[in-house]
């Protein structure tokens, strides 16, 4: 990839809305991405490898559990800082942000919110430092948008549970030390379990041949009569609301992250358009190219404002699931459209690994699907404003 010359767009002076701490956290993440992610990410994507070398750095910038209290090893930051970290990481690559999202919001969050004190002490500090990596198993081969239909199940054997079933499309699965797994008990109630690598009957085959999110390792979780100690159940919340509560936190981070990918595509296209000469002048001087660039910065600015406001509401514990859905849906769609337009601005160069745009575009095809598809988020808004669920 060419040298990382990224300059963040801030068309409406939104930095004025951030505290000094927000800016410090954001700038540290931004510098780290330039130094440690940009130089290696294209090769990792071409090889379809998760770059394990960045785990330590992700922990150091506070990307693992930004809002988890310091007593458990987290960074103890607010929700806007969490969002800004996700924005900067996804500016580098959505696959890297995925790894951080899963670790923070889908593994540390449920242990922190639904776990016992012993579970928090055992897992959270190691997850915060990157010594342990985690994954989150909700989706199944036959139950994606409709997780309530899951068939993975546990049977109570008195002093332990027996877990059977399979999860699919699980980020970090192939290398995770611990999996937060959602399964139904005999009464059909969804329960959260902590399943550790090495438990007999538990395997995590990797999913190959992805054209998208190639720097993130994806796999299955297969449970064949796995014996789960009783102390590995998350006891403080159950039902579908428990995993959906984790998704609220992860979707919020993704809403910020998508802005990062969009900013990188816009910044790259703007620089290229000013330098590329055709018909005797920079292509940035043609109205059709200006339309693309002007619309990009308009959409980025609208998303920045929406998302900052969501962050304020999240800090006050007032952000609703439907608001988070709207923001995730809007921002990922915005980023994907910008990636497609920006790719065109670069002409043939846009399809190469010399620039980040094509990688962002392909990554965003996963981001628009996971954590609730584009259409499911529209239905969540539809339900919220009409009171009538149209899911089924
Ligand atoms: P529904 O009947 O609406 O709700 C069931 C129960 O859950 C409650 N609830 C929530 N609770 C907490 N937080 C939320 N966000 C909640 N949303 C709903 C609800 O009140 C109810 O409670 P109760 O007590 O009445 O039982 O559920 P439904 O089956 O109709 O489904 C609704 C729907 C379709 C919106 C939901 O299933 C959904 O969001 N589906 C999308 C699935 C999804 O997003 N999967 C993501 C898997 S994880 C992933 O993709 C990680 S990628 C990570 C990465 O690499 O970055
Ligand atoms: P389906 O549910 O089969 O949907 C197919 C299409 O039908 C979609 O367009 C959808 O919008 C539409 N559709 C479905 N229901 C309705 C409806 N009621 N009305 C209208 N349209 C509908 N899951 C995890 O649990 N953990 C992970 O870590 C994880 N990581 C992932 C990483 C990647 C790279 C990817 C691609 C996915 C990951 N997922 C993970 C799974 C992801 O959450 C699911 O792919 C997603 O929820 C959609 O499920 P599905 O793929 O089965 O699609």
Coordinates of C-alpha atoms and ligand atoms in Angstrom, one line a residue:
X1 CA 0.0 0.0 0.0
X2 CA 1.1 3.6 -0.6
X3 CA 2.3 5.6 2.3
X4 CA -0.5 6.5 4.8
X5 CA -1.1 10.2 4.3
X6 CA -4.5 10.2 6.0
X7 CA -5.9 13.6 7.1
X8 CA -9.2 13.4 8.9
X9 CA -12.0 15.5 7.6
X10 CA -13.8 17.7 10.1
X11 CA -16.0 19.9 7.9
X12 CA -18.2 21.2 10.7
X13 CA -15.5 21.6 13.4
X14 CA -16.8 18.7 15.4
X15 CA -13.6 18.6 17.4
X16 CA -15.2 21.5 19.4
X17 CA -17.7 19.0 20.7
X18 CA -15.0 16.7 22.0
X19 CA -13.2 16.9 25.4
X20 CA -9.5 17.0 25.7
X21 CA -9.6 13.3 26.8
X22 CA -11.6 12.3 23.7
X23 CA -9.0 14.0 21.5
X24 CA -6.1 12.4 23.3
X25 CA -7.6 8.9 23.1
X26 CA -8.5 9.4 19.4
X27 CA -5.2 10.8 18.4
X28 CA -3.3 8.0 20.1
X29 CA -5.4 5.5 18.2
X30 CA -4.9 7.4 15.0
X31 CA -1.2 7.5 15.3
X32 CA -1.1 3.8 16.2
X33 CA -3.1 2.9 13.1
X34 CA -0.7 4.9 10.9
X35 CA 2.3 3.3 12.5
X36 CA 1.3 -0.3 13.1
X37 CA -1.7 -1.1 11.0
X38 CA -1.4 0.7 7.6
X39 CA 2.1 -0.7 6.8
X40 CA 1.0 -4.4 7.2
X41 CA -2.7 -4.5 6.5
X42 CA -2.7 -4.8 2.7
X43 CA -0.4 -7.9 2.8
X44 CA -2.5 -9.5 5.6
X45 CA -5.7 -8.9 3.6
X46 CA -4.1 -10.4 0.4
X47 CA -3.0 -13.4 2.4
X48 CA -6.3 -13.6 4.3
X49 CA -4.5 -13.7 7.6
X50 CA -5.4 -12.1 10.9
X51 CA -2.2 -10.1 11.9
X52 CA -1.7 -11.4 15.5
X53 CA 1.2 -9.0 15.9
X54 CA -1.3 -6.2 16.5
X55 CA -3.0 -7.7 19.5
X56 CA -0.6 -6.1 22.0
X57 CA -1.0 -2.7 20.4
X58 CA -4.8 -3.0 20.4
X59 CA -4.7 -3.6 24.1
X60 CA -2.3 -0.7 24.6
X61 CA -4.6 1.9 22.9
X62 CA -7.5 0.7 25.1
X63 CA -9.4 -1.1 22.3
X64 CA -10.1 -4.1 24.4
X65 CA -12.8 -3.0 26.9
X66 CA -12.5 0.8 26.5
X67 CA -15.5 1.4 28.8
X68 CA -14.9 -1.6 31.1
X69 CA -13.9 -0.3 34.6
X70 CA -10.2 -0.1 35.4
X71 CA -10.6 -2.5 38.3
X72 CA -11.2 -5.2 35.7
X73 CA -8.4 -4.1 33.5
X74 CA -10.5 -2.0 31.1
X75 CA -9.7 1.6 30.1
X76 CA -12.6 3.1 32.1
X77 CA -13.4 5.5 29.3
X78 CA -16.7 7.0 28.2
X79 CA -18.8 5.9 25.2
X80 CA -17.6 8.7 22.9
X81 CA -14.0 7.6 23.5
X82 CA -15.0 4.0 22.8
X83 CA -16.6 5.2 19.5
X84 CA -13.6 7.3 18.5
X85 CA -11.3 4.3 19.0
X86 CA -13.5 2.2 16.8
X87 CA -13.6 5.0 14.2
X88 CA -9.8 5.2 14.0
X89 CA -9.3 1.4 13.9
X90 CA -11.8 0.9 11.1
X91 CA -10.2 3.8 9.3
X92 CA -7.3 1.3 9.1
X93 CA -9.4 -1.8 8.4
X94 CA -12.8 -3.2 9.3
X95 CA -11.4 -6.6 10.1
X96 CA -9.2 -5.2 12.8
X97 CA -12.1 -3.2 14.2
X98 CA -14.1 -6.4 14.2
X99 CA -11.6 -8.2 16.4
X100 CA -11.7 -5.3 18.8
X101 CA -15.5 -5.0 18.7
X102 CA -16.0 -8.7 19.5
X103 CA -13.5 -8.7 22.3
X104 CA -15.0 -5.6 23.9
X105 CA -18.7 -5.6 23.3
X106 CA -19.5 -9.3 22.7
X107 CA -17.1 -11.0 25.1
X108 CA -16.0 -8.5 27.9
X109 CA -19.4 -6.8 28.0
X110 CA -21.5 -9.9 28.7
X111 CA -19.0 -11.1 31.3
X112 CA -19.1 -7.7 33.0
X113 CA -22.8 -7.2 32.8
X114 CA -24.1 -10.8 33.2
X115 CA -21.3 -12.7 34.8
X116 CA -20.4 -13.6 38.4
X117 CA -17.7 -11.8 40.3
X118 CA -15.5 -14.8 40.0
X119 CA -16.0 -14.8 36.2
X120 CA -15.1 -11.1 36.0
X121 CA -11.9 -11.6 38.0
X122 CA -10.9 -14.7 36.0
X123 CA -11.5 -13.4 32.4
X124 CA -11.7 -9.6 32.2
X125 CA -8.1 -8.6 33.0
X126 CA -6.7 -11.2 30.6
X127 CA -9.1 -10.1 27.8
X128 CA -8.2 -6.5 28.4
X129 CA -4.5 -7.2 28.0
X130 CA -5.0 -9.5 25.0
X131 CA -3.6 -12.4 26.9
X132 CA -6.9 -14.1 26.2
X133 CA -8.9 -13.6 23.0
X134 CA -12.6 -14.2 22.9
X135 CA -15.5 -14.8 20.4
X136 CA -19.3 -14.7 20.5
X137 CA -21.5 -17.5 19.2
X138 CA -25.1 -16.5 18.4
X139 CA -25.5 -17.2 14.7
X140 CA -26.2 -20.8 13.6
X141 CA -26.3 -22.3 10.1
X142 CA -30.1 -22.2 10.0
X143 CA -30.6 -19.1 12.3
X144 CA -29.0 -15.8 11.4
X145 CA -31.4 -12.9 11.4
X146 CA -33.7 -15.0 13.6
X147 CA -31.5 -16.1 16.6
X148 CA -34.5 -16.9 18.7
X149 CA -34.9 -20.1 16.6
X150 CA -31.5 -21.4 17.7
X151 CA -31.2 -25.2 18.3
X152 CA -27.8 -25.3 20.2
X153 CA -28.8 -26.7 23.5
X154 CA -27.7 -27.6 27.1
X155 CA -28.9 -30.3 29.3
X156 CA -28.5 -30.1 33.1
X157 CA -26.7 -33.1 34.3
X158 CA -26.7 -32.2 38.0
X159 CA -23.1 -31.0 38.6
X160 CA -22.5 -29.8 35.0
X161 CA -24.2 -29.1 31.6
X162 CA -23.8 -31.0 28.3
X163 CA -23.7 -28.6 25.3
X164 CA -24.6 -29.7 21.8
X165 CA -25.0 -27.8 18.5
X166 CA -23.1 -25.5 16.1
X167 CA -22.5 -21.8 15.5
X168 CA -21.4 -20.4 12.2
X169 CA -19.8 -17.2 10.9
X170 CA -18.0 -16.5 14.2
X171 CA -15.3 -13.8 14.2
X172 CA -12.1 -14.7 16.1
X173 CA -13.4 -18.3 16.5
X174 CA -10.3 -20.1 15.1
X175 CA -8.0 -18.6 17.8
X176 CA -10.2 -17.6 20.6
X177 CA -9.3 -18.9 24.1
X178 CA -12.9 -18.4 25.4
X179 CA -16.3 -18.3 23.6
X180 CA -19.4 -16.7 24.9
X181 CA -22.0 -19.1 23.6
X182 CA -25.8 -18.8 23.5
X183 CA -27.8 -22.0 23.9
X184 CA -31.3 -23.1 25.0
X185 CA -31.9 -25.1 28.1
X186 CA -34.6 -27.8 28.4
X187 CA -37.3 -25.2 29.0
X188 CA -36.3 -23.4 25.8
X189 CA -34.8 -20.4 27.7
X190 CA -31.6 -18.9 26.1
X191 CA -28.6 -19.0 28.4
X192 CA -25.0 -17.6 28.1
X193 CA -22.1 -20.0 28.7
X194 CA -18.3 -19.5 28.8
X195 CA -16.8 -22.3 26.7
X196 CA -13.0 -22.6 26.8
X197 CA -10.6 -23.9 24.2
X198 CA -9.5 -27.4 25.1
X199 CA -12.8 -28.6 26.5
X200 CA -13.4 -32.0 25.1
X201 CA -15.8 -32.1 22.1
X202 CA -15.3 -28.4 21.3
X203 CA -13.8 -27.5 17.9
X204 CA -13.4 -24.3 15.9
X205 CA -12.8 -24.9 12.2
X206 CA -11.8 -21.8 10.1
X207 CA -14.1 -20.5 7.3
X208 CA -12.0 -20.0 4.1
X209 CA -12.5 -18.2 0.8
X210 CA -14.0 -15.0 2.0
X211 CA -13.7 -12.0 -0.3
X212 CA -14.5 -9.7 2.6
X213 CA -13.1 -9.0 6.0
X214 CA -10.0 -11.0 5.1
X215 CA -7.9 -9.7 8.0
X216 CA -10.4 -11.1 10.5
X217 CA -10.4 -14.8 11.2
X218 CA -13.9 -16.3 10.9
X219 CA -14.9 -19.8 11.9
X220 CA -17.5 -22.3 13.3
X221 CA -18.0 -23.4 16.9
X222 CA -18.9 -27.1 17.1
X223 CA -20.1 -28.6 20.3
X224 CA -20.3 -32.4 20.5
X225 CA -21.4 -33.3 24.0
X226 CA -19.1 -30.7 25.6
X227 CA -19.1 -30.9 29.4
X228 CA -19.5 -27.3 30.8
X229 CA -18.9 -26.7 34.5
X230 CA -21.8 -25.0 36.2
X231 CA -19.7 -22.1 37.2
X232 CA -19.3 -21.2 33.5
X233 CA -22.9 -20.1 33.1
X234 CA -23.6 -16.3 32.9
X235 CA -26.2 -16.1 35.7
X236 CA -27.3 -12.4 35.8
X237 CA -29.4 -12.3 32.7
X238 CA -30.9 -14.8 30.3
X239 CA -33.4 -14.8 27.4
X240 CA -32.8 -13.3 23.9
X241 CA -32.5 -9.9 25.5
X242 CA -29.1 -10.9 26.9
X243 CA -27.3 -11.4 23.6
X244 CA -29.3 -8.5 22.0
X245 CA -28.0 -6.3 24.8
X246 CA -24.5 -7.1 23.8
X247 CA -25.4 -6.3 20.1
X248 CA -26.5 -2.8 21.2
X249 CA -23.0 -2.1 22.4
X250 CA -21.3 -3.6 19.4
X251 CA -23.6 -2.0 16.8
X252 CA -22.9 1.4 18.5
X253 CA -19.2 0.8 18.0
X254 CA -19.7 -0.2 14.4
X255 CA -21.7 3.0 13.7
X256 CA -18.5 5.0 14.7
X257 CA -16.3 2.5 12.9
X258 CA -18.0 2.9 9.5
X259 CA -17.3 6.6 9.6
X260 CA -13.6 5.8 9.8
X261 CA -13.8 3.7 6.7
X262 CA -15.7 6.4 4.9
X263 CA -13.3 9.1 6.0
X264 CA -10.4 7.0 4.6
X265 CA -12.0 6.5 1.2
X266 CA -13.0 10.2 0.9
X267 CA -9.5 11.4 2.0
X268 CA -7.8 9.0 -0.5
X269 CA -10.2 10.0 -3.4
X270 CA -9.7 13.8 -2.7
X271 CA -5.9 13.5 -2.7
X272 CA -5.9 11.4 -5.8
X273 CA -8.3 13.7 -7.7
X274 CA -6.2 16.7 -7.0
X275 CA -3.1 15.0 -8.3
X276 CA -4.4 13.0 -11.3
X277 CA -4.2 14.9 -14.5
X278 CA -6.5 14.1 -17.5
X279 CA -7.4 16.4 -20.4
X280 CA -4.7 18.8 -19.1
X281 CA -6.0 19.4 -15.6
X282 CA -6.6 17.7 -12.3
X283 CA -9.7 15.5 -12.4
X284 CA -10.8 17.3 -9.2
X285 CA -11.5 20.2 -11.5
X286 CA -14.3 18.4 -13.3
X287 CA -17.8 18.9 -12.1
X288 CA -18.7 15.2 -12.0
X289 CA -15.8 14.5 -9.7
X290 CA -16.6 17.4 -7.5
X291 CA -20.2 16.2 -7.2
X292 CA -18.9 12.8 -5.9
X293 CA -16.4 14.4 -3.4
X294 CA -18.9 17.1 -2.2
X295 CA -21.6 14.5 -1.6
X296 CA -19.1 12.3 0.3
X297 CA -18.1 15.0 2.7
X298 CA -21.8 16.0 3.2
X299 CA -22.8 12.4 4.1
X300 CA -19.7 11.9 6.4
X301 CA -20.6 15.2 8.2
X302 CA -24.2 14.1 8.7
X303 CA -23.1 10.8 10.0
X304 CA -20.6 12.4 12.3
X305 CA -23.3 14.6 13.9
X306 CA -25.8 11.7 14.2
X307 CA -23.2 9.5 15.8
X308 CA -21.8 12.1 18.2
X309 CA -25.4 12.8 19.4
X310 CA -25.9 9.0 19.9
X311 CA -22.7 9.0 21.9
X312 CA -24.0 11.7 24.2
X313 CA -27.2 9.7 24.7
X314 CA -25.2 6.5 25.3
X315 CA -23.1 8.3 28.0
X316 CA -26.4 9.3 29.7
X317 CA -27.7 5.7 29.3
X318 CA -30.6 7.1 27.2
X319 CA -29.7 5.6 23.7
X320 CA -32.4 3.2 22.6
X321 CA -31.9 0.0 20.6
X322 CA -33.8 1.6 17.7
X323 CA -31.6 4.7 17.7
X324 CA -28.5 2.5 17.6
X325 CA -30.0 0.5 14.7
X326 CA -30.7 3.6 12.7
X327 CA -27.2 4.9 13.2
X328 CA -25.5 1.5 12.4
X329 CA -27.7 1.2 9.3
X330 CA -27.2 4.7 8.1
X331 CA -23.5 4.9 8.6
X332 CA -22.5 1.5 7.1
X333 CA -24.7 2.2 4.0
X334 CA -23.1 5.7 3.8
X335 CA -19.6 4.2 4.0
X336 CA -20.3 1.5 1.4
X337 CA -21.7 4.0 -1.1
X338 CA -18.7 6.3 -0.5
X339 CA -16.3 3.4 -1.0
X340 CA -17.9 2.6 -4.4
X341 CA -17.9 6.3 -5.5
X342 CA -14.3 6.8 -4.3
X343 CA -13.2 3.7 -6.1
X344 CA -14.4 5.2 -9.3
X345 CA -12.6 8.4 -8.7
X346 CA -9.3 6.4 -8.8
X347 CA -10.2 4.7 -12.0
X348 CA -8.2 1.5 -12.6
X349 CA -5.8 2.3 -9.7
X350 CA -8.9 2.0 -7.4
X351 CA -9.0 -1.8 -7.9
X352 CA -5.4 -2.3 -6.7
X353 CA -3.9 -2.9 -3.3
X354 CA -1.9 0.3 -3.7
X355 CA -4.9 2.1 -2.2
X356 CA -7.2 1.1 0.7
X357 CA -10.5 1.8 -1.0
X358 CA -11.3 -1.6 -2.6
X359 CA -10.4 -3.4 0.7
X360 CA -12.7 -1.1 2.6
X361 CA -15.5 -1.7 0.0
X362 CA -15.2 -5.4 0.3
X363 CA -15.0 -5.3 4.1
X364 CA -18.1 -3.2 4.3
X365 CA -20.1 -5.9 2.5
X366 CA -19.7 -7.9 5.7
X367 CA -20.3 -5.0 8.0
X368 CA -23.6 -4.3 6.3
X369 CA -24.6 -7.9 7.0
X370 CA -23.3 -8.7 10.4
X371 CA -24.7 -7.4 13.7
X372 CA -28.1 -7.3 12.0
X373 CA -28.5 -6.8 8.3
X374 CA -29.3 -3.5 6.6
X375 CA -32.9 -4.7 6.2
X376 CA -33.3 -6.0 9.7
X377 CA -32.3 -2.6 11.1
X378 CA -34.8 -0.9 8.8
X379 CA -37.5 -3.3 10.3
X380 CA -36.3 -2.3 13.8
X381 CA -36.9 1.3 13.0
X382 CA -40.3 0.4 11.4
X383 CA -41.3 -1.5 14.5
X384 CA -40.2 1.4 16.7
X385 CA -42.2 4.1 14.9
X386 CA -45.3 2.0 14.2
X387 CA -45.4 -0.4 17.1
X388 CA -46.0 -3.2 14.7
X389 CA -43.3 -5.8 14.3
X390 CA -42.8 -6.8 10.6
X391 CA -40.1 -9.5 11.2
X392 CA -42.5 -12.4 11.0
Ligands
LIG1 P1 -38.1 -9.8 20.2 O1 -39.3 -10.6 20.5 O2 -38.2 -8.5 19.5 O3 -37.2 -9.7 21.5 C1 -36.9 -10.8 22.3 C2 -36.6 -10.2 23.7 O4 -35.4 -9.4 23.7 C3 -35.7 -8.1 24.1 N1 -34.9 -7.2 23.3 C4 -33.8 -6.6 23.7 N2 -33.2 -6.6 24.9 C5 -32.1 -5.9 25.1 N3 -31.5 -5.3 24.1 C6 -32.1 -5.2 22.9 N4 -31.5 -4.6 21.9 C7 -33.3 -5.9 22.6 N5 -34.1 -6.1 21.6 C8 -35.1 -6.9 22.0 C9 -37.2 -7.9 23.9 O5 -37.7 -6.9 24.7 C10 -37.7 -9.3 24.2 O6 -37.7 -9.4 25.6 P2 -38.8 -10.3 26.4 O7 -38.5 -10.1 27.8 O8 -40.1 -9.7 26.0 O9 -38.6 -11.7 25.9 O10 -37.1 -10.7 19.3 P3 -37.4 -11.3 17.9 O11 -37.1 -12.8 17.9 O12 -38.6 -10.9 17.2 O13 -36.1 -10.7 17.0 C11 -36.0 -9.3 16.8 C12 -34.8 -9.0 15.9 C13 -35.1 -9.6 14.5 C14 -34.7 -7.5 15.8 C15 -33.5 -9.7 16.5 O14 -33.6 -11.0 16.5 C16 -32.3 -9.2 15.8 O15 -31.7 -8.2 16.0 N6 -31.8 -10.1 14.8 C17 -30.5 -9.8 14.1 C18 -29.5 -10.8 14.6 C19 -28.2 -10.2 14.7 O16 -27.9 -9.0 14.8 N7 -27.2 -11.1 14.9 C20 -25.9 -10.7 15.1 C21 -25.0 -11.8 15.5 S1 -23.4 -11.3 16.2 C22 -22.5 -10.7 15.0 O17 -23.0 -10.5 13.9 C23 -21.2 -10.3 15.3 S2 -20.2 -9.7 14.1 C24 -19.0 -9.0 15.0 C25 -17.9 -8.4 14.3 O18 -17.1 -9.2 13.7 O19 -17.7 -7.2 14.5
LIG2 P1 -30.3 -14.5 6.8 O1 -30.8 -14.3 8.1 O2 -30.4 -15.8 6.1 O3 -30.8 -13.3 5.8 C1 -30.6 -13.4 4.4 C2 -31.3 -12.2 3.8 O4 -32.7 -12.2 4.2 C3 -30.8 -10.8 4.4 O5 -30.8 -9.9 3.3 C4 -31.8 -10.4 5.4 O6 -31.9 -9.0 5.6 C5 -33.1 -11.0 4.8 N1 -34.1 -11.3 5.8 C6 -34.0 -12.1 6.9 N2 -35.1 -12.1 7.6 C7 -35.9 -11.1 7.1 C8 -37.2 -10.5 7.4 N3 -37.8 -10.9 8.5 N4 -37.7 -9.6 6.7 C9 -37.0 -9.1 5.6 N5 -35.8 -9.6 5.2 C10 -35.2 -10.6 6.0 N6 -22.5 -14.0 14.1 C11 -22.2 -14.2 15.4 O7 -23.0 -14.7 16.2 N7 -20.9 -13.9 15.9 C12 -19.9 -13.4 15.1 O8 -18.8 -13.1 15.6 C13 -20.2 -13.1 13.7 N8 -19.3 -12.7 12.9 C14 -19.5 -12.6 11.5 C15 -18.5 -12.2 10.7 C16 -18.7 -12.1 9.3 C17 -17.6 -11.8 8.4 C18 -20.1 -12.3 8.8 C19 -20.3 -12.2 7.3 C20 -21.1 -12.7 9.7 C21 -20.8 -12.8 11.1 N9 -21.8 -13.2 11.9 C22 -21.6 -13.5 13.3 C23 -23.2 -13.6 11.4 C24 -24.1 -12.4 11.1 O9 -24.6 -11.8 12.3 C25 -25.2 -13.0 10.2 O10 -24.6 -13.2 9.0 C26 -26.4 -12.0 10.1 O11 -27.0 -11.8 11.3 C27 -27.4 -12.4 9.0 O12 -27.7 -13.8 9.1 P2 -27.6 -14.7 7.8 O13 -26.3 -14.5 7.2 O14 -28.0 -16.1 8.2 O15 -28.7 -14.1 6.8

